[in-house]
XYZ file of C-alpha atoms in Angstrom:
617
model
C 13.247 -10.050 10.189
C 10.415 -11.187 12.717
C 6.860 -10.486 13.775
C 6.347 -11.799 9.653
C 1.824 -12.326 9.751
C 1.220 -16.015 9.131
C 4.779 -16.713 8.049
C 4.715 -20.137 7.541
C 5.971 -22.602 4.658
C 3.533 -24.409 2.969
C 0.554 -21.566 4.170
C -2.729 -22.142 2.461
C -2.948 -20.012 -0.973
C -4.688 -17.105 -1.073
C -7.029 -18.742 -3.872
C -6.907 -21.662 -5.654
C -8.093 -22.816 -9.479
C -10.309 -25.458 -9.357
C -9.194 -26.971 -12.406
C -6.054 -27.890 -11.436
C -5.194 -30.704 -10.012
C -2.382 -31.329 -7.618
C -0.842 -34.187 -8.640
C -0.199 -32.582 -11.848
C 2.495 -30.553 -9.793
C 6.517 -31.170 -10.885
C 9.223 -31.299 -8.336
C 11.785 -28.608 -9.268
C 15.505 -29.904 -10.604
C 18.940 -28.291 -10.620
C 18.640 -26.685 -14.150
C 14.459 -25.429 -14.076
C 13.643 -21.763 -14.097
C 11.965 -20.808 -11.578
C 8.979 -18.453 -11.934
C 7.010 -17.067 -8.505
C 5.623 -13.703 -7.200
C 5.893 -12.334 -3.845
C 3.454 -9.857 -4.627
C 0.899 -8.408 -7.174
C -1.249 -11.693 -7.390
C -4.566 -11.349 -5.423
C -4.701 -7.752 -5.035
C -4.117 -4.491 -6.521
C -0.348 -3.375 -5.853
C 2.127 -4.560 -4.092
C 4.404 -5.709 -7.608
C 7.375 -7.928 -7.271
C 7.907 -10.977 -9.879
C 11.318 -12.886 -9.447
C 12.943 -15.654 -11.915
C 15.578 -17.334 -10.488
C 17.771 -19.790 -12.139
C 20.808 -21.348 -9.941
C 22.645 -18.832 -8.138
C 20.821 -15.802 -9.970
C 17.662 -13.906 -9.476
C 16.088 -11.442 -11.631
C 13.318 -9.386 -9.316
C 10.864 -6.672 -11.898
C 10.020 -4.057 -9.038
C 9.180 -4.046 -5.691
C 6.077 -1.893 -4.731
C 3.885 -1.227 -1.861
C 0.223 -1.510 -0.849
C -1.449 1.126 0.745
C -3.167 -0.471 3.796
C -7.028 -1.137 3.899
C -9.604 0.997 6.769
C -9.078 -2.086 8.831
C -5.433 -2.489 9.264
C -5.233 0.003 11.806
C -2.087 2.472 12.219
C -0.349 0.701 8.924
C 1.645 3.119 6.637
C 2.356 0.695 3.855
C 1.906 -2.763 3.568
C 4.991 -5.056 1.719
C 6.747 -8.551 0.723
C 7.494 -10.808 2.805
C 10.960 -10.206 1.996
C 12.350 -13.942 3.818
C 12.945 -15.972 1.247
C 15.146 -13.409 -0.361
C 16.923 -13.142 3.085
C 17.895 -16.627 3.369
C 18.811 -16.621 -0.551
C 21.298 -13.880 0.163
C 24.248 -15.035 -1.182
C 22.453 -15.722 -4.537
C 23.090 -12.857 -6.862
C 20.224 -10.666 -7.172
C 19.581 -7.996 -9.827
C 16.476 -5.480 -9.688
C 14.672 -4.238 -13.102
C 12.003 -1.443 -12.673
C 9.280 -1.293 -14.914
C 8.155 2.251 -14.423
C 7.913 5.073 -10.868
C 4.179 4.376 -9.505
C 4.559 3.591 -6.107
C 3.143 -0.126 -6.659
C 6.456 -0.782 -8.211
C 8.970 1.311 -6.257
C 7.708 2.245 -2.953
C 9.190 -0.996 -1.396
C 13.010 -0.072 -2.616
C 14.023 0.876 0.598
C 12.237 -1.746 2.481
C 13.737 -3.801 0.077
C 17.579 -2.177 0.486
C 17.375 -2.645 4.428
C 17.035 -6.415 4.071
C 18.654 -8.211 0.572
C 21.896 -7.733 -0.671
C 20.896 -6.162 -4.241
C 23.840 -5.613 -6.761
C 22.062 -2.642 -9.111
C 18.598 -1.581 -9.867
C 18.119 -0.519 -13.711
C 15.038 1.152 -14.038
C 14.112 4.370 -16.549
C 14.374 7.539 -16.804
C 11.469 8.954 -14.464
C 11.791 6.046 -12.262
C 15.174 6.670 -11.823
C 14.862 10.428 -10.685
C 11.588 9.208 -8.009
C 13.716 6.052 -6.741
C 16.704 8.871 -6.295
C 14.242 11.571 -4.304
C 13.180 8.392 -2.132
C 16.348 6.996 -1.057
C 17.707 10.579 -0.671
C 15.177 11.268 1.979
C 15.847 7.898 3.680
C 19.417 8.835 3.442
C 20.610 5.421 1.497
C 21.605 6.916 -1.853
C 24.903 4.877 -1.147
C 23.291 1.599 -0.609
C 22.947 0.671 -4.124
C 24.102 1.085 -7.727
C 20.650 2.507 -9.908
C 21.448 1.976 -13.788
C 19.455 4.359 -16.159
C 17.866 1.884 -19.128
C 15.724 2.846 -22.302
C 13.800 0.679 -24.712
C 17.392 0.086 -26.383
C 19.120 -1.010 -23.144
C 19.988 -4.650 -22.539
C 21.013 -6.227 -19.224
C 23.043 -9.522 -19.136
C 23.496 -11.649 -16.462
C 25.265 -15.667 -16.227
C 21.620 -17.065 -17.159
C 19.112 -13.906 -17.812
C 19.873 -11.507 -20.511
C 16.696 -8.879 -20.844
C 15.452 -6.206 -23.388
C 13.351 -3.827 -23.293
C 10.332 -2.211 -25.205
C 8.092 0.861 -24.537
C 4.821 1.092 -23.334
C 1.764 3.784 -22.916
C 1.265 3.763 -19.013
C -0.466 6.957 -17.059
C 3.629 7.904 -16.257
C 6.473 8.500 -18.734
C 8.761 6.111 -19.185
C 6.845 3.052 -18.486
C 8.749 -0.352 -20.252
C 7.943 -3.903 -20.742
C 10.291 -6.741 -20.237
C 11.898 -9.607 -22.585
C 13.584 -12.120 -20.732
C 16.004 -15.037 -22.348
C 16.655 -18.053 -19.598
C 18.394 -21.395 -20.708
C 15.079 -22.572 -20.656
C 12.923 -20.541 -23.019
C 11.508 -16.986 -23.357
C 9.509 -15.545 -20.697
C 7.616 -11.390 -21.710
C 6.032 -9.001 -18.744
C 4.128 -6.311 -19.840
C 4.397 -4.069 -16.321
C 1.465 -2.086 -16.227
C 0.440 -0.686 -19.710
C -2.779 0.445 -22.421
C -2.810 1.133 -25.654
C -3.605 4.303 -26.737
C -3.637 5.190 -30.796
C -3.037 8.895 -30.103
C -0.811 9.249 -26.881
C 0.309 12.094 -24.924
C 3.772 10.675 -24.466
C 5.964 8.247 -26.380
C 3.774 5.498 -28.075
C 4.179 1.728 -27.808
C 6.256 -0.339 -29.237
C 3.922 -2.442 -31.731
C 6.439 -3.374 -34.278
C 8.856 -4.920 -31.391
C 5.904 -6.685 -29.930
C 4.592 -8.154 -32.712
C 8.419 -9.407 -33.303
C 8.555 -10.979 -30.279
C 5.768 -12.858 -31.212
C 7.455 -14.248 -34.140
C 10.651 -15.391 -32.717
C 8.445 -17.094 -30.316
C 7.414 -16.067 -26.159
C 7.367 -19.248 -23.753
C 5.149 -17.780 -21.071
C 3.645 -14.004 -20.620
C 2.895 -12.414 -17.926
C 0.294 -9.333 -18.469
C -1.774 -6.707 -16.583
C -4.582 -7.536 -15.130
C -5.673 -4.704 -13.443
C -8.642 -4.057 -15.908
C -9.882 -7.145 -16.977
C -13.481 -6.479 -15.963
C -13.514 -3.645 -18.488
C -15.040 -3.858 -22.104
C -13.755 -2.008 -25.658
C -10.983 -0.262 -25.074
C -9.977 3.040 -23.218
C -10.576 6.468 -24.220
C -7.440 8.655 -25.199
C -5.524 10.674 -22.938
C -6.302 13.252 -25.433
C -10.288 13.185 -24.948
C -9.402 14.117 -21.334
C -6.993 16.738 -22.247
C -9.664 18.293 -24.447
C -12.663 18.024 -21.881
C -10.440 19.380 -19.245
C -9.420 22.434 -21.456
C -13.317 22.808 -22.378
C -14.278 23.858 -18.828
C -11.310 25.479 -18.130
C -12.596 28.326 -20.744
C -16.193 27.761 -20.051
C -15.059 28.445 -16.470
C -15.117 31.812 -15.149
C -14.330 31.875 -11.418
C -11.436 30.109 -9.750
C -10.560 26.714 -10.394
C -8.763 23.846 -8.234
C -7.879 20.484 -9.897
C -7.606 17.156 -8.416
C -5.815 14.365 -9.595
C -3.441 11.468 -9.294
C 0.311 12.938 -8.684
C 1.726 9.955 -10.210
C -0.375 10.752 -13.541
C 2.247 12.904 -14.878
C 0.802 12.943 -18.418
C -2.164 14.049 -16.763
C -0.755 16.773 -14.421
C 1.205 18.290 -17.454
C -2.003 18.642 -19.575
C -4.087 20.383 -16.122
C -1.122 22.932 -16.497
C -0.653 23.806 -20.076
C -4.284 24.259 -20.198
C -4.172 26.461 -17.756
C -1.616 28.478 -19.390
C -3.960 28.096 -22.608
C -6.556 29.964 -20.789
C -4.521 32.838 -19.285
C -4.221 31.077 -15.663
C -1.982 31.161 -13.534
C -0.769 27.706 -11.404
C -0.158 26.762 -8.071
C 0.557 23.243 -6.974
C -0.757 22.190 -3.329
C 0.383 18.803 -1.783
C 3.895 17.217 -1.374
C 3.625 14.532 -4.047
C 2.369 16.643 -6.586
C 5.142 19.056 -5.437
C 7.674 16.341 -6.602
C 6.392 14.976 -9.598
C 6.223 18.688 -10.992
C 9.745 19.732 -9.981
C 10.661 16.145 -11.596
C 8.688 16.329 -14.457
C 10.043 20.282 -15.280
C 13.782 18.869 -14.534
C 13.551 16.104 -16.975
C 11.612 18.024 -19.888
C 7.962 16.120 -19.335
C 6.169 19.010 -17.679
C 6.834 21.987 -20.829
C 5.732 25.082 -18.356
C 7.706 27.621 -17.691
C 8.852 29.199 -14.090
C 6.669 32.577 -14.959
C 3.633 31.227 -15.418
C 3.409 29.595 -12.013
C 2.514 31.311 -8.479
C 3.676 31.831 -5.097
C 1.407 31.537 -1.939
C 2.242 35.504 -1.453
C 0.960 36.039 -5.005
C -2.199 34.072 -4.120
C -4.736 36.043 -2.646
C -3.946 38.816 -5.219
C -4.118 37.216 -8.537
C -7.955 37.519 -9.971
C -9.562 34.557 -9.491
C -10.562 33.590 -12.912
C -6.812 33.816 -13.465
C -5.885 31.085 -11.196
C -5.906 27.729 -11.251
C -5.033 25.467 -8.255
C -3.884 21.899 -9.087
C -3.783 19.883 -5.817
C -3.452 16.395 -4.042
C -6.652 14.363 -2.839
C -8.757 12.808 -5.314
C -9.162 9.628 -3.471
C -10.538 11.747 -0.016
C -7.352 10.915 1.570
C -8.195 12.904 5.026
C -4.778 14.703 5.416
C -4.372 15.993 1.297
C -4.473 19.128 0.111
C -8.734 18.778 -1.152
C -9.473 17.535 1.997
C -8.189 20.086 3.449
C -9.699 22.493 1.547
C -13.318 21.382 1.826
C -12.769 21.122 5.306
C -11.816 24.496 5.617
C -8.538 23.782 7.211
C -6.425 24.663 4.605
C -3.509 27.618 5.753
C -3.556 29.344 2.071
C -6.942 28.670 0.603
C -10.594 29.136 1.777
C -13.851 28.275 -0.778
C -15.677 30.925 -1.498
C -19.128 30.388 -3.294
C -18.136 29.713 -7.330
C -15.009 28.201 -7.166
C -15.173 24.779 -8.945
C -13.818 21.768 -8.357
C -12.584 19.364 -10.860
C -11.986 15.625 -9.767
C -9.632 14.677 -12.773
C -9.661 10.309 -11.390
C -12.229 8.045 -10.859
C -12.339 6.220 -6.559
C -10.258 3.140 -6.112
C -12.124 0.778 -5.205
C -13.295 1.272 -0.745
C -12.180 5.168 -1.481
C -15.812 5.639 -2.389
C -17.224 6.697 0.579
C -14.262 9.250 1.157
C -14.412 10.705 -1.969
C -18.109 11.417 -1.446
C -17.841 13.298 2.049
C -15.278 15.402 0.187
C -17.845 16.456 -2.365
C -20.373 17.124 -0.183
C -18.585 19.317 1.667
C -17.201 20.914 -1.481
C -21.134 21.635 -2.868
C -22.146 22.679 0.844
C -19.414 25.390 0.722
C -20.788 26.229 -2.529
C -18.631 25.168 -5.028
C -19.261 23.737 -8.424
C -17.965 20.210 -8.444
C -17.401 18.292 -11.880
C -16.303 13.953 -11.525
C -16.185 11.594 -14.017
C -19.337 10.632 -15.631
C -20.911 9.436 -18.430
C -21.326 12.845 -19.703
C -17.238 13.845 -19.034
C -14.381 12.166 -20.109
C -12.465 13.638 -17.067
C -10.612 10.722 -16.820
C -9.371 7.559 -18.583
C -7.480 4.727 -17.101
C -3.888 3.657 -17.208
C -4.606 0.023 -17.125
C -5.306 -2.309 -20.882
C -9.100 -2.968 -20.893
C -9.955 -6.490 -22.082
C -9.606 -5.400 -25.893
C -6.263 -4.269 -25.135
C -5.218 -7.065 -23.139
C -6.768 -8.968 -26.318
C -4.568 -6.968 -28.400
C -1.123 -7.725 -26.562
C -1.673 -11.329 -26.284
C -2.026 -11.325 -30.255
C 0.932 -9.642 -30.803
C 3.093 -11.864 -28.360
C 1.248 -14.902 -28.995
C 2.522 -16.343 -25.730
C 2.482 -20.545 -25.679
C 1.690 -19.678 -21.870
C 0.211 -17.477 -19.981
C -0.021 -16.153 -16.510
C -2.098 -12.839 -15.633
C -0.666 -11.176 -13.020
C -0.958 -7.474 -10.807
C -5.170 -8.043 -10.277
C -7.118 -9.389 -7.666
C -8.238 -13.049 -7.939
C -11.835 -11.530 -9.951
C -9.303 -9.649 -12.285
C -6.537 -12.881 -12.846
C -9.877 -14.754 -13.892
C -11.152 -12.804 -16.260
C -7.882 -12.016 -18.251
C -7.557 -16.121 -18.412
C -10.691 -16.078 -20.187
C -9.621 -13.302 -22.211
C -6.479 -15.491 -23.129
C -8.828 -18.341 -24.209
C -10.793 -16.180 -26.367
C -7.460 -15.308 -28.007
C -6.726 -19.055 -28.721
C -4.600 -20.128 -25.600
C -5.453 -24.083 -24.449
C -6.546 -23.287 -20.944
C -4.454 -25.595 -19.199
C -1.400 -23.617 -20.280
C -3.129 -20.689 -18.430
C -1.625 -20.439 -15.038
C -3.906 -18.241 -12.109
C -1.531 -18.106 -9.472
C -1.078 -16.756 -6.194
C 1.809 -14.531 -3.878
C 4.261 -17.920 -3.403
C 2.849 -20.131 -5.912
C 6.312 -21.514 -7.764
C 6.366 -22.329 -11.905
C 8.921 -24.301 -13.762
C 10.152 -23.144 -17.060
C 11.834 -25.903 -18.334
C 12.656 -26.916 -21.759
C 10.024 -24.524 -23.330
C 7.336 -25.524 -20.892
C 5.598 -24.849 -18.275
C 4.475 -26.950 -14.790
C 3.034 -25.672 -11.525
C 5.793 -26.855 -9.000
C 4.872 -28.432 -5.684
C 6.967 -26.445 -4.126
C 6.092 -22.728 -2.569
C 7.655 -19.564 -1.272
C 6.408 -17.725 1.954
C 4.746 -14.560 0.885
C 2.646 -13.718 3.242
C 1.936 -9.415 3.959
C 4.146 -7.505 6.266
C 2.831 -4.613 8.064
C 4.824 -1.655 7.813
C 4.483 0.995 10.799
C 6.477 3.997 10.199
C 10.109 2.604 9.073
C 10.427 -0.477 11.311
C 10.098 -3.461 8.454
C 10.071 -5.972 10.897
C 6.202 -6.133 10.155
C 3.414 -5.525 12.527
C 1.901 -8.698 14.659
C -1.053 -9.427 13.957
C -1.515 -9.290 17.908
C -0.256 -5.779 17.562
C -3.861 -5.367 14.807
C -5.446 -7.261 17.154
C -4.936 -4.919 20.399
C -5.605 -1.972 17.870
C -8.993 -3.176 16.413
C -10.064 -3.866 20.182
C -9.153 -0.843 21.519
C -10.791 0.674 18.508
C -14.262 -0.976 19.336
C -14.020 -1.542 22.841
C -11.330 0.685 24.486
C -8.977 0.361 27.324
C -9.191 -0.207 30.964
C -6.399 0.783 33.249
C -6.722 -0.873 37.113
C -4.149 1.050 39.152
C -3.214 -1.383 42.302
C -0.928 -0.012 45.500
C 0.846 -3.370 47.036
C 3.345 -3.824 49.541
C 5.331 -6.730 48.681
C 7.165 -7.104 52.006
C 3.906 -7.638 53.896
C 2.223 -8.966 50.476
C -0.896 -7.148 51.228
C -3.013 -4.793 48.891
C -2.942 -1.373 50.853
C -5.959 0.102 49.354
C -9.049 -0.573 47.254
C -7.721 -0.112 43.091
C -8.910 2.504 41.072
C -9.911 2.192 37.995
C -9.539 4.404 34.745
C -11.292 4.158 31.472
C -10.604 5.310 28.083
C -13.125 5.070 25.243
C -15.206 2.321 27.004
C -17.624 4.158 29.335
C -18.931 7.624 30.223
C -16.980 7.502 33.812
C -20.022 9.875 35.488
C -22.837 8.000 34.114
C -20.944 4.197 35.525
C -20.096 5.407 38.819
C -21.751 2.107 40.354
C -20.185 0.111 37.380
C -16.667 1.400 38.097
C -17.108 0.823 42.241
C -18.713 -2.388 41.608
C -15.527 -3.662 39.399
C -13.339 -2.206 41.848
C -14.493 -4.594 44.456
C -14.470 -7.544 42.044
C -10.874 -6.737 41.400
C -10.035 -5.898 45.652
C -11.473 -9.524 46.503
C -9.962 -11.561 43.925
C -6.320 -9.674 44.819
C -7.047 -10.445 48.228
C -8.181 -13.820 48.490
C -4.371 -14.015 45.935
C -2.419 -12.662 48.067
C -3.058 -15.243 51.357
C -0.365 -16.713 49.320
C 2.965 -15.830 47.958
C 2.654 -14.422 44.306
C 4.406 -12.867 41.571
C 3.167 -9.908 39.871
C 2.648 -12.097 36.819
C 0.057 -13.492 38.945
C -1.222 -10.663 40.035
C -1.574 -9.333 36.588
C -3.385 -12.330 35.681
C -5.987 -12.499 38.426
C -6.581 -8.744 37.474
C -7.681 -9.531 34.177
C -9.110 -12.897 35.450
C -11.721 -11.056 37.385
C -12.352 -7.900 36.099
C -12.887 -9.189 32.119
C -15.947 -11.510 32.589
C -17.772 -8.874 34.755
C -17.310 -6.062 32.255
C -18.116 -8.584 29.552
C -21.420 -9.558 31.523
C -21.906 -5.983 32.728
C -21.480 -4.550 28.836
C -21.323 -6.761 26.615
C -17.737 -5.371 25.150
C -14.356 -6.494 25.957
C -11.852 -3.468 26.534
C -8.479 -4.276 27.081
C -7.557 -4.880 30.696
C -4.373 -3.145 31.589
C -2.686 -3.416 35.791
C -0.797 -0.963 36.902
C 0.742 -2.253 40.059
C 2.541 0.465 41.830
C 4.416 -1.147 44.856
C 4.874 1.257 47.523
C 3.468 2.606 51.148
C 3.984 5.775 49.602
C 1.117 5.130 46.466
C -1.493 5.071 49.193
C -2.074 8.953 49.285
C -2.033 9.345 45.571
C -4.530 6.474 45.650
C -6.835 8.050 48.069
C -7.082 11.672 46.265
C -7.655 9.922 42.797
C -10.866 8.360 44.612
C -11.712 11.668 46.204
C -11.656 13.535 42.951
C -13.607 10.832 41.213
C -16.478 10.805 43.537
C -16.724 14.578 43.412
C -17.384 14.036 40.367
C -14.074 15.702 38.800
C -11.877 14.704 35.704
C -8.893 12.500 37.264
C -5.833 14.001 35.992
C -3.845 11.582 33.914
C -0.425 11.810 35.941
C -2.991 11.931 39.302
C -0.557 8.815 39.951
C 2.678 9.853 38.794
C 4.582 10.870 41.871
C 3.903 7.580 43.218
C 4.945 5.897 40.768
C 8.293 7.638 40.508
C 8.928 6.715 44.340
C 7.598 2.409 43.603
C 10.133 0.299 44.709
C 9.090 -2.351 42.027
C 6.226 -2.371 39.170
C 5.584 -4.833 35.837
């Protein structure tokens, strides 16, 4: 792997806790347990905790980031997967803690790079990891072990239970994990919730473990900023059924596809009211095929609709449940409000239910969506302080209270938050009683030692820097690559097409010069002629020499940059086009003669001199 952003040992941490001190830091030694993340800490997502002792490592999931607005053309954003890489004759055992794509979305990413002997991972989680890896074609690349809160995995130096949690996806399990050096706990992502939708936690395990004794735990974070607890998956369920009868038009749904609790309650009340249900979007699509395979999603075949049974089914007997509560621009709701949907067109009473709340920087895309939802006349209902229409799958700070009671951990270390959210759940922890130096706020790299029953920061650290996934390629985006995007973004591109003859090293003709997304060509007609020269003088006054096109190239962008800079203030990108060839001359003259008419230059206007150039760079 190559192109990794910043990959560098020793890279300055993301953030640092002021009260530690580094020469409290502890060399590692043959028989230490090594604790470190290579994602999860500093952000939200991204999930992948390793322990490694000796020749073994134990990795607890491998997820994905979605990219943020400013990481231009990203799909997903991953691990730096290297140390792994160079580790690869260690043996190396995966343990899912539940499906959401934080956890799993980076298997395949994953696959492509490290030798991985088996992933064990539950019963939902098994059936998404399967529908990923079957569309990637890579079913075969790895051995996935169904495990339950019963299971137990052994390995030379880990041996692991398991024990249920409540988490916004069935399934979801927390992690006990025996080393030679003490007992280590992750939670994965989980809540507690006193009347659940699915299976309830395991409180009496829990509270066990925190008898026999727990070394170091590592919790959630992702709500720390949150007071009292979280309201019940069944207060939602029962608001959501409330409008659904008040309701007398049609009604479309929005909500997370991963919240399969959620989704199944949207449907049965539905069929509660006499609705019918049709599911928009490809991920819902999935989780409801899933979720009806494996017995989670209770509604039966007839009380679902096709798209030809649509537009003749009443509307206050149908009930859409779609993708898009975030604003994503290409999901179902988006669609919809933007009236480019294929199947379904607002009319004026339809309401729309936004069963989430925004992630944080969806904000302003959620609230276009609405707006264009109440211009088309539509009754739209979010989560307020008046509607419970949603509740979170994250432990709010009473929770997270409540777990570190039962475990009663000798150390802690918050993980999955950003650096706000790993701060707050330590001083959660020390409300609960833990000394705050055994409280460890760490970042993607940072190494711990378990050693004995305790626990040191270790001056050593692991690369874990982002890698920038565009389409499949894993070899990670540049950040040159996000640097030419985010300039041709704000500044655009300049293309300055130049017909040489090497053999006489002359230019033949004046350049011409095309713009994209940096100015209005007919209003900077003198701009454009004025550059041209710029660029015609500087290639001359080269070329009383012998040159390279490298040189060439070069004096282009030499001259041509610090007079549009000067001219503009803006820096487009600079791109010669050096077409070398007598022939290019009469191509280059009509391009010029359309421009000054004042026409559009056709974008191949060059083409058939450039299929006849003897060389070009």
């Amino acid at each position: 792997m190559n192109n990794y952003h910043n990959n560098k040992q020793g890279a300055p941490r993301t953030h640092q806790d002021p009260t530690r001190n580094s020469y409290n830091k502890m060399n590692t030694e043959r028989n230490d347990t090594l604790i470190y993340a290579l994602g999860g800490l500093g952000e939200v997502g991204k999930n992948m905790y390793c322990f490694e002792h000796e020749n073994e490592i134990l990795i607890v999931d491998a997820g994905v980031r979605f990219p943020e607005d400013n990481l231009l053309g990203v799909d997903y954003v991953i691990p730096d997967y290297g140390y792994l890489v160079k580790n690869n004759r260690k043996r190396k055992v995966l343990v899912i803690t539940h499906g959401h794509e934080d956890h799993i979305g980076g298997i395949p990413f994953l696959l492509k790079s490290v030798d991985i002997e088996a992933i064990y991972a539950p019963a939902f989680a098994v059936a998404l990891i399967n529908k990923k890896l079957e569309e990637r074609k890579m079913l075969r690349s790895v051995k996935l072990i169904e495990i339950n809160d019963r299971s137990s995995l052994k390995m030379n130096y880990f041996t692991c239970g398991f024990f249920n949690t409540t988490h916004s996806i069935p399934d979801s399990l927390g992690i006990l994990i025996n080393t030679p050096n003490g007992r280590i706990v992750t939670t994965g992502d989980f809540k507690f919730d006193l009347t659940p939708v699915g299976n309830n936690a395991d409180y009496q395990v829990m509270a066990y473990m925190g008898q026999i004794g727990v070394d170091l735990l590592l919790s959630d974070s992702t709500n720390s900023g949150v007071e009292d607890f979280s309201i019940s998956e069944k207060k939602v369920a029962q608001e959501i059924l409330d409008i659904m009868k008040k309701t007398s038009g049609r009604l479309i749904v929005a909500t997370f596809a991963s919240n399969v609790y959620r989704v199944s309650q949207i449907l049965e009340a539905a069929v509660a009211c006499g609705r019918k249900v049709i599911i928009f979007g490809r991920s819902m699509e999935n989780v409801v095929t899933i979720g009806r395979k494996m017995g989670k999603i209770k509604v039966g075949e007839q009380h679902f609709l096709s798209i030809d049974q649509l537009s003749t089914t009443p509307a206050n007997k149908t009930c859409i449940v779609c993708t898009g509560s975030q604003g994503e621009p290409l999901a179902a709701l988006s669609r919809i409000a933007n009236g480019t949907h294929r199947y379904i067109k607002l009319i004026p009473g339809d309401t729309v239910i936004f069963s989430s709340s925004p992630i944080p920087g969806n904000g302003a895309s959620v609230n276009q969506v609405v707006n264009k939802l109440f211009r088309a006349g539509a009754n739209v209902l979010t989560k307020s302080v008046l509607t419970n229409l949603h509740t979170t799958g994250h432990a709010s700070q009473e929770e997270q209270k409540l777990m570190l009671q039962l475990i009663k951990p000798k150390y802690f270390m918050p993980v999955h938050g950003e650096y706000k959210m790993l701060k707050q759940h330590k001083d959660t922890a020390i409300e609960t009683g833990i000394p705050r130096e055994n409280i460890f706020t760490c970042a993607n790299g940072d190494v711990l030692i378990l050693r004995d029953h305790k626990v040191y920061e270790s001056s050593f650290r692991i690369p874990a820097d982002d890698i920038y996934v565009d389409g499949n390629d894993i070899s990670g985006v540049s950040t040159a690559v996000l640097k030419d995007r985010k300039i041709l973004a704000d500044n655009g591109l300049v293309a300055v097409i130049i017909a040489i003859d090497s053999k006489d090293n002359k230019v033949l003709c004046k350049p011409v010069i095309v713009s994209r997304g940096f100015v209005f060509i007919k209003d900077s007609q003198g701009l454009l002629k004025e550059a041209e020269m710029i660029v015609y003088d500087a290639l001359n006054e080269k070329m009383k020499q012998r040159t390279t096109f490298s040189d060439l190239k070069n004096t282009v962008r030499g001259s041509l940059e610090p007079f549009l800079y000067n001219k503009t203030h803006r820096n487009p990108i600079v791109i010669p086009v050096i077409i070398n060839s007598k022939s290019a001359m009469q191509a280059m003259a009509q391009a010029r003669a359309a421009r000054m008419a004042g026409k559009r230059i056709p974008r191949n206007n060059v083409a058939p001199a450039a299929e006849k150039q003897e060389k070009a760079e």
